[in-house]
Coordinates of C-alpha atoms and ligand atoms in Angstrom, one line a residue:
X1 CA 11.7 -29.4 -19.3
X2 CA 11.9 -30.8 -15.8
X3 CA 14.3 -29.1 -13.3
X4 CA 16.4 -32.2 -13.1
X5 CA 17.2 -31.9 -16.8
X6 CA 18.8 -28.5 -16.4
X7 CA 22.5 -28.4 -17.0
X8 CA 23.6 -27.6 -13.5
X9 CA 20.7 -29.3 -11.5
X10 CA 21.9 -30.3 -8.1
X11 CA 24.7 -27.7 -8.0
X12 CA 24.9 -24.5 -5.9
X13 CA 26.2 -21.1 -6.8
X14 CA 26.8 -18.5 -4.2
X15 CA 27.1 -14.7 -4.6
X16 CA 28.8 -12.2 -2.3
X17 CA 29.3 -8.5 -2.4
X18 CA 32.4 -6.9 -0.9
X19 CA 33.8 -3.4 -0.4
X20 CA 31.9 -0.1 -0.7
X21 CA 28.3 -0.4 -2.0
X22 CA 27.2 1.0 -5.3
X23 CA 23.7 1.7 -6.8
X24 CA 24.2 -1.3 -9.2
X25 CA 24.9 -4.1 -6.8
X26 CA 21.3 -5.4 -6.4
X27 CA 21.0 -5.3 -10.2
X28 CA 24.2 -7.4 -10.5
X29 CA 23.0 -9.9 -7.9
X30 CA 19.5 -10.2 -9.5
X31 CA 21.0 -10.6 -13.0
X32 CA 23.5 -13.2 -12.0
X33 CA 20.9 -15.1 -9.9
X34 CA 18.4 -15.2 -12.8
X35 CA 20.8 -16.6 -15.2
X36 CA 22.3 -19.1 -12.8
X37 CA 18.8 -20.3 -11.8
X38 CA 17.9 -20.8 -15.4
X39 CA 20.9 -23.0 -15.8
X40 CA 19.6 -25.1 -12.9
X41 CA 21.8 -23.8 -10.0
X42 CA 20.4 -23.3 -6.6
X43 CA 21.5 -19.7 -5.8
X44 CA 22.7 -18.7 -2.4
X45 CA 23.6 -15.2 -1.1
X46 CA 26.5 -14.9 1.3
X47 CA 25.9 -12.0 3.7
X48 CA 28.5 -9.2 4.4
X49 CA 31.1 -10.3 1.9
X50 CA 33.7 -12.8 3.0
X51 CA 32.5 -12.3 6.6
X52 CA 29.4 -14.4 5.7
X53 CA 31.7 -17.4 5.2
X54 CA 33.3 -17.1 8.7
X55 CA 32.2 -18.9 11.8
X56 CA 28.9 -20.7 11.3
X57 CA 28.4 -18.8 8.0
X58 CA 25.6 -16.4 7.1
X59 CA 23.9 -17.7 4.0
X60 CA 20.5 -17.0 2.5
X61 CA 18.6 -18.7 -0.4
X62 CA 17.9 -16.4 -3.3
X63 CA 16.8 -19.0 -5.9
X64 CA 13.1 -18.2 -6.2
X65 CA 12.9 -15.0 -4.2
X66 CA 11.4 -11.8 -5.5
X67 CA 14.2 -9.3 -6.0
X68 CA 14.2 -5.5 -6.7
X69 CA 17.1 -4.9 -9.0
X70 CA 16.6 -1.1 -9.2
X71 CA 17.0 -0.5 -5.5
X72 CA 20.5 0.7 -4.7
X73 CA 23.0 -0.8 -2.3
X74 CA 23.2 -4.5 -1.7
X75 CA 20.6 -6.7 0.0
X76 CA 23.4 -9.1 0.8
X77 CA 25.2 -6.3 2.8
X78 CA 28.9 -5.8 2.4
X79 CA 32.1 -5.7 4.4
X80 CA 35.8 -5.1 3.9
X81 CA 36.7 -8.4 5.4
X82 CA 39.9 -9.9 4.0
X83 CA 40.2 -13.7 4.2
X84 CA 44.0 -13.6 4.0
X85 CA 46.3 -12.5 6.8
X86 CA 46.9 -8.8 7.0
X87 CA 48.7 -6.4 9.3
X88 CA 45.4 -5.6 10.9
X89 CA 44.4 -9.2 11.3
X90 CA 47.3 -11.6 11.0
X91 CA 45.2 -14.7 11.3
X92 CA 44.2 -16.5 8.0
X93 CA 40.5 -17.1 7.7
X94 CA 40.9 -19.3 4.6
X95 CA 40.3 -22.5 6.6
X96 CA 37.0 -21.2 7.9
X97 CA 36.0 -20.2 4.4
X98 CA 36.9 -23.6 3.0
X99 CA 35.0 -25.3 5.7
X100 CA 31.8 -23.3 5.1
X101 CA 32.0 -23.7 1.3
X102 CA 31.9 -27.5 2.0
X103 CA 29.3 -27.3 4.7
X104 CA 26.9 -25.3 2.5
X105 CA 27.9 -27.4 -0.5
X106 CA 28.8 -24.4 -2.6
X107 CA 30.1 -25.4 -6.0
X108 CA 30.8 -22.0 -7.6
X109 CA 31.4 -18.6 -6.0
X110 CA 30.6 -15.3 -7.8
X111 CA 32.4 -12.4 -6.0
X112 CA 31.0 -9.0 -6.9
X113 CA 33.7 -6.5 -5.9
X114 CA 36.6 -4.3 -6.8
X115 CA 40.3 -5.1 -6.7
X116 CA 40.3 -6.2 -3.0
X117 CA 37.3 -8.6 -3.1
X118 CA 38.2 -10.1 -6.5
X119 CA 41.9 -10.2 -5.7
X120 CA 41.1 -12.4 -2.6
X121 CA 38.8 -14.5 -4.8
X122 CA 41.6 -14.9 -7.3
X123 CA 44.0 -16.1 -4.6
X124 CA 41.4 -18.7 -3.4
X125 CA 41.1 -19.9 -7.0
X126 CA 44.8 -20.2 -7.4
X127 CA 45.8 -21.6 -4.1
X128 CA 42.8 -23.7 -3.2
X129 CA 41.2 -24.4 -6.6
X130 CA 37.9 -22.9 -5.6
X131 CA 35.8 -22.3 -8.8
X132 CA 35.3 -18.5 -8.8
X133 CA 34.0 -15.9 -11.2
X134 CA 34.7 -12.3 -10.4
X135 CA 32.2 -9.5 -11.2
X136 CA 33.3 -5.9 -11.4
X137 CA 31.9 -3.1 -9.3
X138 CA 33.1 0.3 -8.0
X139 CA 31.9 3.8 -8.2
X140 CA 35.6 4.8 -8.4
X141 CA 35.8 3.1 -11.8
X142 CA 39.5 2.3 -11.2
X143 CA 39.3 -1.5 -11.6
X144 CA 41.1 -2.6 -14.8
X145 CA 38.5 -3.8 -17.3
X146 CA 40.5 -3.4 -20.5
X147 CA 37.6 -1.5 -22.1
X148 CA 38.8 0.1 -25.3
X149 CA 37.8 3.6 -26.2
X150 CA 38.3 4.6 -29.9
X151 CA 38.6 8.3 -30.5
X152 CA 39.6 9.9 -33.8
X153 CA 42.0 7.2 -34.8
X154 CA 43.4 6.6 -31.4
X155 CA 42.8 3.7 -28.9
X156 CA 42.7 4.4 -25.2
X157 CA 42.5 1.7 -22.5
X158 CA 39.5 2.9 -20.5
X159 CA 37.5 1.4 -17.7
X160 CA 33.7 0.8 -17.2
X161 CA 32.7 -0.7 -13.9
X162 CA 29.1 -1.2 -12.8
X163 CA 28.3 1.4 -10.2
X164 CA 30.2 4.2 -11.9
X165 CA 27.5 5.1 -14.4
X166 CA 24.9 5.6 -11.7
X167 CA 27.3 7.4 -9.4
X168 CA 28.4 9.7 -12.3
X169 CA 24.8 10.5 -13.2
X170 CA 24.0 11.4 -9.6
X171 CA 27.0 13.7 -9.4
X172 CA 26.1 15.5 -12.6
X173 CA 22.7 16.3 -11.1
X174 CA 24.2 17.5 -7.8
X175 CA 26.7 19.7 -9.6
X176 CA 24.0 21.3 -11.6
X177 CA 22.0 22.1 -8.4
X178 CA 25.0 23.5 -6.6
X179 CA 25.4 26.1 -9.2
X180 CA 22.4 28.2 -8.2
X181 CA 23.8 28.6 -4.7
X182 CA 27.3 29.4 -5.9
X183 CA 25.8 32.1 -8.2
X184 CA 23.5 33.5 -5.5
X185 CA 26.4 34.2 -3.2
X186 CA 29.1 34.9 -5.8
X187 CA 31.1 32.1 -4.3
X188 CA 33.5 29.5 -5.3
X189 CA 32.3 26.0 -4.3
X190 CA 34.9 23.3 -3.9
X191 CA 33.1 20.0 -4.3
X192 CA 35.0 17.0 -3.0
X193 CA 34.3 13.7 -4.8
X194 CA 35.0 10.1 -3.9
X195 CA 37.2 7.9 -6.0
X196 CA 40.1 7.1 -3.8
X197 CA 43.4 7.3 -5.9
X198 CA 41.7 7.9 -9.3
X199 CA 40.0 10.8 -10.9
X200 CA 37.4 8.9 -13.1
X201 CA 34.4 9.9 -10.9
X202 CA 35.6 13.5 -10.5
X203 CA 35.5 13.8 -14.3
X204 CA 31.8 13.1 -14.4
X205 CA 31.3 16.5 -12.6
X206 CA 32.3 18.1 -15.9
X207 CA 28.9 17.2 -17.3
X208 CA 27.4 19.2 -14.4
X209 CA 29.3 22.2 -15.7
X210 CA 32.2 22.5 -13.2
X211 CA 34.8 24.9 -14.4
X212 CA 37.9 23.3 -13.0
X213 CA 39.0 19.9 -11.5
X214 CA 41.8 18.5 -9.5
X215 CA 42.6 14.8 -9.6
X216 CA 44.8 12.4 -7.5
X217 CA 46.9 11.5 -10.5
X218 CA 48.5 15.0 -10.7
X219 CA 50.2 16.2 -7.6
X220 CA 49.6 19.7 -6.3
X221 CA 53.1 20.7 -5.6
X222 CA 54.1 24.1 -4.1
X223 CA 54.7 25.5 -7.6
X224 CA 51.6 24.0 -9.1
X225 CA 49.5 25.4 -6.3
X226 CA 50.6 28.9 -7.1
X227 CA 49.7 28.4 -10.7
X228 CA 46.3 26.9 -9.7
X229 CA 45.4 30.0 -7.5
X230 CA 46.3 32.3 -10.4
X231 CA 44.0 30.3 -12.7
X232 CA 41.2 30.2 -10.2
X233 CA 41.3 34.0 -9.8
X234 CA 41.4 34.5 -13.6
X235 CA 38.5 32.1 -14.2
X236 CA 36.4 33.6 -11.4
X237 CA 36.9 37.2 -12.6
X238 CA 36.0 36.1 -16.2
X239 CA 32.8 34.3 -15.0
X240 CA 29.6 36.1 -15.9
X241 CA 28.0 35.6 -12.5
X242 CA 31.2 35.8 -10.4
X243 CA 30.9 32.2 -9.2
X244 CA 32.4 28.9 -10.0
X245 CA 32.6 25.2 -9.0
X246 CA 35.8 23.3 -8.7
X247 CA 35.6 19.6 -8.5
X248 CA 38.3 17.9 -6.4
X249 CA 39.0 14.3 -5.9
X250 CA 39.1 13.2 -2.3
X251 CA 42.6 11.7 -3.0
X252 CA 44.2 14.9 -4.3
X253 CA 47.8 15.2 -3.2
X254 CA 48.2 18.7 -1.8
X255 CA 51.3 20.7 -0.7
X256 CA 51.1 21.5 3.0
X257 CA 52.9 24.7 3.9
X258 CA 53.5 23.7 7.5
X259 CA 55.0 20.2 6.9
X260 CA 56.5 21.1 3.5
X261 CA 55.1 17.8 2.2
X262 CA 52.7 16.8 -0.6
X263 CA 50.1 14.4 0.8
X264 CA 46.5 13.3 0.9
X265 CA 44.1 14.7 3.6
X266 CA 43.1 11.8 5.8
X267 CA 39.7 11.6 7.5
X268 CA 41.1 9.0 9.9
X269 CA 44.4 7.3 10.6
X270 CA 42.6 3.9 10.8
X271 CA 43.1 1.5 7.8
X272 CA 40.7 -1.2 6.7
X273 CA 41.7 -4.9 6.3
X274 CA 43.1 -4.2 2.9
X275 CA 45.3 -1.5 4.2
X276 CA 43.3 1.5 2.9
X277 CA 43.2 4.6 4.9
X278 CA 40.1 6.9 4.8
X279 CA 40.4 10.1 2.9
X280 CA 38.4 13.2 3.5
X281 CA 38.7 16.9 4.1
X282 CA 40.8 18.2 1.1
X283 CA 37.9 20.5 0.0
X284 CA 38.0 22.3 3.3
X285 CA 41.7 22.9 3.0
X286 CA 41.5 24.1 -0.6
X287 CA 38.5 26.4 0.1
X288 CA 40.1 28.1 3.0
X289 CA 43.4 28.6 1.1
X290 CA 41.5 30.1 -1.8
X291 CA 39.7 32.5 0.5
X292 CA 43.0 33.4 2.2
X293 CA 45.2 33.6 -0.9
X294 CA 42.9 35.4 -3.3
X295 CA 40.2 36.9 -1.1
X296 CA 37.2 35.2 -2.7
X297 CA 34.6 33.6 -0.6
X298 CA 35.0 29.9 -1.1
X299 CA 33.1 27.0 0.6
X300 CA 33.7 23.3 0.7
X301 CA 31.1 20.6 -0.1
X302 CA 31.9 17.0 0.6
X303 CA 29.7 15.1 -1.7
X304 CA 30.6 11.8 -0.1
X305 CA 27.9 9.0 -0.2
X306 CA 25.7 11.1 -2.5
X307 CA 27.4 9.3 -5.5
X308 CA 27.2 5.9 -3.9
X309 CA 23.7 6.0 -2.6
X310 CA 20.3 5.7 -4.3
X311 CA 18.8 3.9 -7.2
X312 CA 20.4 2.0 -10.1
X313 CA 20.3 4.1 -13.3
X314 CA 19.4 2.7 -16.8
X315 CA 23.0 2.3 -18.1
X316 CA 24.0 0.3 -15.0
X317 CA 20.9 -1.8 -15.2
X318 CA 21.6 -2.9 -18.7
X319 CA 25.4 -3.1 -18.2
X320 CA 24.9 -5.5 -15.2
X321 CA 22.5 -7.7 -17.2
X322 CA 24.9 -7.8 -20.2
X323 CA 27.8 -8.8 -18.0
X324 CA 25.7 -11.4 -16.3
X325 CA 25.0 -12.9 -19.7
X326 CA 28.8 -13.3 -20.0
X327 CA 28.8 -14.9 -16.5
X328 CA 26.2 -17.5 -17.9
X329 CA 28.6 -18.1 -20.8
X330 CA 31.5 -18.7 -18.4
X331 CA 29.4 -21.0 -16.2
X332 CA 28.3 -23.1 -19.2
X333 CA 32.0 -23.5 -20.2
X334 CA 33.1 -24.0 -16.6
X335 CA 35.6 -21.3 -17.3
X336 CA 36.6 -20.1 -13.8
X337 CA 39.1 -17.5 -12.6
X338 CA 37.7 -14.9 -15.0
X339 CA 35.8 -11.6 -14.8
X340 CA 33.3 -10.4 -17.4
X341 CA 34.1 -6.9 -18.8
X342 CA 32.9 -4.6 -21.5
X343 CA 35.4 -5.0 -24.3
X344 CA 34.8 -1.5 -25.8
X345 CA 32.9 1.5 -24.6
X346 CA 29.5 1.5 -26.1
X347 CA 26.2 3.4 -25.8
X348 CA 23.2 2.0 -23.9
X349 CA 21.6 0.5 -27.0
X350 CA 24.8 -1.5 -27.8
X351 CA 25.2 -3.1 -24.3
X352 CA 25.0 -6.6 -25.6
X353 CA 27.0 -9.8 -24.9
X354 CA 28.9 -9.5 -28.1
X355 CA 30.5 -6.4 -26.8
X356 CA 31.8 -8.2 -23.7
X357 CA 34.8 -10.3 -23.0
X358 CA 36.3 -12.0 -20.0
X359 CA 39.7 -11.2 -18.4
X360 CA 41.8 -13.4 -16.3
X361 CA 41.4 -12.5 -12.7
X362 CA 45.2 -12.5 -12.5
X363 CA 45.0 -9.3 -14.7
X364 CA 42.7 -7.5 -12.3
X365 CA 44.4 -4.4 -10.8
X366 CA 43.9 -0.7 -10.5
X367 CA 43.7 1.6 -13.4
X368 CA 44.1 5.3 -12.9
X369 CA 42.8 7.9 -15.3
X370 CA 44.7 7.9 -18.6
X371 CA 46.8 11.0 -19.0
X372 CA 45.0 11.9 -22.3
X373 CA 41.8 12.5 -20.3
X374 CA 43.1 15.4 -18.3
X375 CA 44.4 18.7 -19.3
X376 CA 47.1 19.5 -16.8
X377 CA 47.7 23.1 -18.0
X378 CA 44.0 24.1 -17.6
X379 CA 42.9 21.9 -14.7
X380 CA 40.2 20.4 -16.9
X381 CA 39.1 17.2 -18.4
X382 CA 39.8 16.9 -22.1
X383 CA 37.5 16.3 -25.1
X384 CA 38.6 12.7 -25.1
X385 CA 37.2 12.2 -21.6
X386 CA 34.0 14.0 -22.6
X387 CA 33.7 11.6 -25.5
X388 CA 34.3 8.6 -23.2
X389 CA 31.6 9.8 -20.8
X390 CA 29.1 10.7 -23.5
X391 CA 28.8 6.9 -24.2
X392 CA 27.5 6.5 -20.7
X393 CA 25.6 9.7 -20.0
X394 CA 23.4 11.9 -22.1
X395 CA 25.1 15.0 -23.4
X396 CA 25.2 17.7 -20.7
X397 CA 22.1 19.7 -20.3
X398 CA 23.3 22.4 -17.9
X399 CA 20.4 24.7 -17.1
X400 CA 21.4 28.3 -17.1
X401 CA 19.6 31.6 -16.5
X402 CA 21.4 34.3 -18.4
X403 CA 20.2 37.6 -17.1
X404 CA 21.6 41.0 -17.6
X405 CA 19.0 43.4 -16.0
X406 CA 19.6 47.1 -16.5
X407 CA 20.9 48.9 -13.4
X408 CA 18.7 51.7 -12.1
X409 CA 20.5 55.0 -11.5
X410 CA 18.6 57.5 -9.4
X411 CA 17.7 60.7 -11.2
Ligands
F6P501 O1 35.8 2.5 -3.1 C1 34.6 3.2 -3.0 C2 34.7 4.3 -2.0 O2 33.4 5.0 -2.0 C3 35.8 5.3 -2.2 O3 35.5 6.3 -3.2 C4 36.0 5.9 -0.8 O4 37.3 6.4 -0.6 C5 35.7 4.7 0.1 O5 34.9 3.8 -0.7 C6 35.0 5.1 1.3 O6 34.8 3.9 2.0 P1 33.9 3.8 3.4 O7 32.5 4.1 3.0 O8 34.1 2.4 3.8 O9 34.5 4.9 4.3

């Protein structure tokens, strides 16, 4: 079949990536590009998110280019540029964006992003009639995808966002490694994990064997902190090797004795164009309070970009291809203003288009960790969360070395 006979011959689709990178972005770009090109589209990449549509524009042609889908991050680069007026930047950039969409003759826009990027795309669709399709991404896993999780007769609204599976797998590996150092020094390690205001990613550390976890959804008030320190001491004393790992979300709300307030620990007072401050440092605060309050040597580890960086893992690769199949379906039906999602949580082998759906971009928003996934009393994730995660990751294989050598007493 000649190119000119293809359904969308003569049309151009452009892809952009906005917000924090994930290991699954290149896989998403490649998968969408392949399907759009098959349908006859010329496929452009817009560099640095919305920023690439400002000024003269920064656009590249991806149509027939070799592309490494397994390489993490985004070859299109990313930014947190907001097209709409904000406190930080009161000027609207929408006119520049509209001008460039016209200059580069872009017919359809696919925005790969979280709540911010796709929220802006949705606004452009609603206010300017720009044909957009949103594509989910975030290691935080807090973008509403309406993915249902069935567990022993109950139905839980969960989330599965490309990027999360790879980040979770990386964290499991890291937690497993940290254990040997914690054990060698009889220490408590407080591992701080990204995820902004949601505890989804922190939960993945459970598969790496962490004993306790703190999440942003449950405030650490003065009273709760007392209870927490008691439990830490108890767990540590009970541990065979006198060591433990506590996973804490970067966005944990912690009672500060000096101010008398419960708040997040900020890495900087700067906010981005979507109004988000930068979190960081809670692990240091918790580790030093543990050392002071219960006299056990505790150290902080900020895991930071470890989760976000590196290669795309298998689940994410197939997930992005599956969601891109849904994008092709939306393109064929010219059904814009939608975002493809996994409609139910499935194992790798079942990542197929029939398990996907499309949600209205108007319904996109943040989704925090469901209450049933976290055991408030015991500072742990529940069996329900473990069941959710075991669809995405293999059952935990925590390597242990259980030694109990006889002590030598001099004669
Ligand atoms: O949203 C993804 C994320 O990695 C969050 O978990 C984290 O709070 C934030 O981005 C950090 O962003 P940046 O790399 O821009 O400081």
